[in-house]
Amino acid sequence: MAKMSIAEALREAIREEMRRDERVFCLGEDIDVEGGFGGAFTVTLGLSKEFGHERILDTPISEIMIAGAAVGAAMTGMIPIADVQYGDFLFCMMDQLANNAAKMTYMSGGTVKVPMVMRAPVGATTRGAQHAQSLESFFTHIPGLKIICPSTAYDAKGLLKTAIRDENPVVVFEHKLLYGSKGTRAEKSALSPVGEVPEEEYLIPFGVGAIRRAGTDITIVATLLMVYKALEAAAVLEEEGISVEVIDPRTLVPFDYEMVIESIKKTSRLIIVEEDTKRNGWGAEVAATIAEEALYYLDAPIKRVATYDVPIPFAPIMENFVIPSPARIADAARDLMKY
Amino acid sequence: MAKMSIAEALREAIREEMRRDERVFCLGEDIDVEGGFGGAFTVTLGLSKEFGHERILDTPISEIMIAGAAVGAAMTGMIPIADVQYGDFLFCMMDQLANNAAKMTYMSGGTVKVPMVMRAPVGATTRGAQHAQSLESFFTHIPGLKIICPSTAYDAKGLLKTAIRDENPVVVFEHKLLYGSKGTRAEKSALSPVGEVPEEEYLIPFGVGAIRRAGTDITIVATLLMVYKALEAAAVLEEEGISVEVIDPRTLVPFDYEMVIESIKKTSRLIIVEEDTKRNGWGAEVAATIAEEALYYLDAPIKRVATYDVPIPFAPIMENFVIPSPARIADAARDLMKY
Amino acid sequence: MKEGNEKIIDMYKQMFLLRNYEDKIYFLFLEGVMPGTIHQSQGQEASAVGMLYDLRKEDYLTSTHRPAGHCLAKGVSLESMMAEMFAKSTGCCKGKGGAMHTGDITVGALPAIAITAGGMPVAVGVGLSCKMRKTDNVVVCFFGDGASNEGAFHEAMNAAAIWSLPVIFACENNLYGASTHINRVVKINDLAERGSAYGIPAEVVDGNDVLKVNEAATRAIDRARKGLGPTFLELKTYRRCGHSRNDACGYRDKAEEKEWFDKDPLTRLKKHMLDHNIITQEKIEAIEQEVMARIESAVDYAKASPDVKPEDALTNVY
Amino acid sequence: MKEGNEKIIDMYKQMFLLRNYEDKIYFLFLEGVMPGTIHQSQGQEASAVGMLYDLRKEDYLTSTHRPAGHCLAKGVSLESMMAEMFAKSTGCCKGKGGAMHTGDITVGALPAIAITAGGMPVAVGVGLSCKMRKTDNVVVCFFGDGASNEGAFHEAMNAAAIWSLPVIFACENNLYGASTHINRVVKINDLAERGSAYGIPAEVVDGNDVLKVNEAATRAIDRARKGLGPTFLELKTYRRCGHSRNDACGYRDKAEEKEWFDKDPLTRLKKHMLDHNIITQEKIEAIEQEVMARIESAVDYAKASPDVKPEDALTNVY
Ligand SMILES: Cc1ncc(C[n+]2csc(CCOP(=O)(O)OP(=O)(O)O)c2C)c(N)n1
Ligand SMILES: Cc1ncc(C[n+]2csc(CCOP(=O)(O)OP(=O)(O)O)c2C)c(N)n1
Ligand SMILES: [Mg+2]
Ligand SMILES: [Mg+2]
């Protein structure tokens, strides 16, 4: 067992897969500059020492091209791992991801495959509205894409390796405050969980959630940073005698509904916590699905604790207010206990 | 009262607003070519005769520019009405709409306004996956945008006029099979409802739904083409003694929850019908909100009838299968009646 | 692949196939037996055949909303193209793609992309793949005059240049983007002038002269195979048909149409062949009859092919 | 607006303000009293001041993730800029925008856009508005060398050209897009070469010589006001600072840094003024002290300003 940060775990996943399969390569902005950062959050740092500059490919600031090139390379025998510096820039390449990456296999009647990975850092870090968004829900709505959100080093490595081997396009959402990026790329107020990662190879299948904390009164579903906020809230609630189960689905598409339904059979109460804004966030889909398929296990309304429906403000005082906090999560839980 | 198609009603709305306010202008691809089509669906046909070519502005095929120019013009004293030929191309301008149009007012602390309108035709018309999508739900998820979907000529004119006068960016989703475009732009299998439109000026406020058919057993919420499919289903169900209320919210943001909740108090059953694909569609938000705020009026699970989660296939046989049909809606209703 | 006169005759045969395939489709479409819409390529046969004739099966093609000519010239089977138009399960996209997305990866024809210029960044990735896999394969990337105003064009051209990728950018300048004349949306005379913004060698080519197109293509392909990087060819041509289904081209000047119809690529090539005694009138007619027969049997094949099943809509997607 | 020597002195004063404002911000940021990140403009003062000095209040500015110099030179108040950095309610964006979105529409400075090249299509709309409203106002659109590889650049340049809009495209080529040297991402020598792809007159300008920049700006502004259309100016310059917070520029060649630091715009202008007896050393010092005092009081103002309230986050959005 080695202890590592999520950034390191992602790097190791890429390293192992690039060693295993020469079709795998990385492309993105500033990912391989000598004396540079190894991408905005150091994930690709140093990889070119082993794999060379062609397989860790620096690109111009051309998001449409980055995504389109990944699609083209993937259809013709390569396995690209592309990235954007901030998730917010995915909007610049949305056409290539939504109209091409997600649809090519289908439009071709299954005759082409698009085995590509698109990595994107999300989360608010006091940089203002254009560098703060969580875009998961825009992509869960696109048939043809798989969506994963690793919140631990163990998951980061295991899920990314699975993503690289998937023959469908996979979008990986990584949280800026969880990377544990070091040195000049370190983030104020980062959580940077360091986790145990086995020496031996392992893969994590998509669609299998993880119970981060077992409980009997309330089920909380959360991803990425919100897993940790939910755990904080759970600790507080425990002192009040409220037992919380925290489920991290780990992948949003496919989604482990079985685990959630098993849990609410026990708790009969459900809260979904997401850093994304509330209206039409992925939490809405989870709530709607449960309301359609498992309504009768519930004794209380389904609560969603999400970022308020506003662009992310710059001032930390405001940013902290709009993003779900342990306190807001705990309040939602107390409300539900009234039922 | 004049009878007109939705395309004509939209044209009249634009004409009246351009007469009223010289800041209003249109820009888009092929909207004003001599001997051309007046846009992909004839909405701007002939308008330049009255307003000249500068105010009905043909653009290069440059979606990023079209949306960005609308944002810039709107911030500096103009009121642009931009359009894309097919809604699917909104992905090409997503960055300008999501990162700029929706956020400028907020990021500036309210010191700038962005009074622009973005028009987009949606719906599947046997053209394949890149000319068939309904993108409403990508935009309902963006704080700062208002989203409207007129399904009748009366609403088209009244809502578009309100949109043009709104100081926030408004995205108008129009359905290809409802326009009633004439001549060479006519659409096979179009429904093209012709409706009564008053001579005198009128505006329709956002956030006020319309009850298209009153009923007591089941509430169906639907927009655009699905309103008509729901009405077809309702007619069939009536013969079976099932009384259906069909609600057309008319605007998705803001959304008339009051009307829906009043209805389910009566019917205690809710079905949401959308042409958009199911996962994370706007129907999920409606279902989740009802599950959070009005769960106890319901005696049955909340059903969503939506397009299956696949890209839209070309073959009509397959397209008809994936898009909600009156039959599928009726089946969902029969299921709910079991509760 | 043929040489000399045989090649010229073979190119004529292909061009005649493209023209009559499209004319047949148009006829069938008007009959109402085909769903969707059509964007046809009558008049642009010389650019498709001239550019693609010398490619290997392992080389690639990226195409547009107007893909029929490109696909047939790259070797997608006539039957599977026709069947796709009929939305049959035997179509090259199993009835899932349709007229704007035809292709067949087994002959290097990627599924066509109908988003204007949307195929250009994809072609960069294909070029990257050819290079990284250490092949000397190339990709011909077709797009139109209108597409040259899309951001995707810019990002793709620049990337192909800096990485000297084996991409041949073939711009079919048929003077119109839908109904909009190119002179209304660019301020330059030749789109080829845009090559210099990226350091990409560019040429203006008579796109209605298949021999000229083929010469330029040969140079560009050769450069690409040698690893010398991309070339930008502006092929001046013209649509004989509407932009899409029932478009009477009311936006086009009749004199302009006449001027270009007189430069019809098939008529010119046929005249060239006869003037230079490359082939006899009789032989030409024999070839044409053979092609027409192939088209008819392709229609029969398509019509006789089984319909898709509704549930097929749920396959081929995760 | 001043003329002759007075103007030169005034431009120096502005440049000195920009430089020391940024240095002060850097200091405060390291102290940890400022949230977020910073993208500073030390070394690029000549382009900001030279381009914007002759603009009217009614003219417009679009800026980038590196907006401080542009905003101050366009007339956004020092106090409101400083207060925004402190995330105070008195900030030019009420604490909602932050370092990457500063601006003040009342002086023509649109809120800066931090999406690389994202402000360029917006500038086209501003130019369209100036023209349609029949004003002779212009817009100066700043962007970087890296931005010139974005699709948005291409679409914006082309549209401004065909509509002859009063847009001055000011490309601050500081040789790097973040950590990537421009020579690794374009194959041409000067970005100005891209003007010809759109029919836009372009010039390479010594971006560290405020007088040269101002001359070029005057010509471009004049063209724009007369309705003659856009101009593309490539301003060669260099960052004295990191790309963003704690960036030691390990990716830059030390010799290159030295070469450019020796071309510092402030040093050069000061020398020019003294050599030509435009001003005395004493007067310069007096000006510098005055500016430093203004900066200090702006800091006091910002610190003393009321914090934003959490609930303010819910206003200014529909
Ligand atoms: C991004 C995008 N915008 C607009 C369209 C609609 N459209 C389809 S074809 C076309 C014209 C394309 O012109 P050009 O590139 O010259 O190709 P041509 O049709 O002449 O072959 C347009 C505007 C589209 N398909 N994609
Ligand atoms: C669309 C987009 N891609 C990437 C980034 C991340 N980013 C911020 S600044 C920057 C470099 C921009 O370089 P340049 O245009 O030369 O401006 P400079 O920083 O040199 O002033 C990058 C890549 C961004 N903000 N937006
Ligand atoms: Mg064309
Ligand atoms: Mg730069």
Short mmCIF file of C-alpha atoms and ligand atoms in Angstrom, two decimals, chain C residues 144-146 172-178, ligand 3:
data_model
loop_
_atom_site.label_atom_id
_atom_site.label_comp_id
_atom_site.label_asym_id
_atom_site.label_seq_id
_atom_site.Cartn_x
_atom_site.Cartn_y
_atom_site.Cartn_z
CA GLY C 144 -17.08 24.05 -47.79
CA ASP C 145 -16.51 27.74 -48.32
CA GLY C 146 -19.01 28.52 -45.58
CA GLU C 172 -14.96 22.83 -51.96
CA ASN C 173 -15.76 26.45 -52.67
CA ASN C 174 -19.09 26.22 -54.47
CA LEU C 175 -19.64 29.95 -53.82
CA TYR C 176 -22.50 29.42 -51.39
CA GLY C 177 -23.03 28.46 -47.78
CA ALA C 178 -26.66 27.44 -47.96
MG MG E 3 -20.47 26.08 -50.10
#
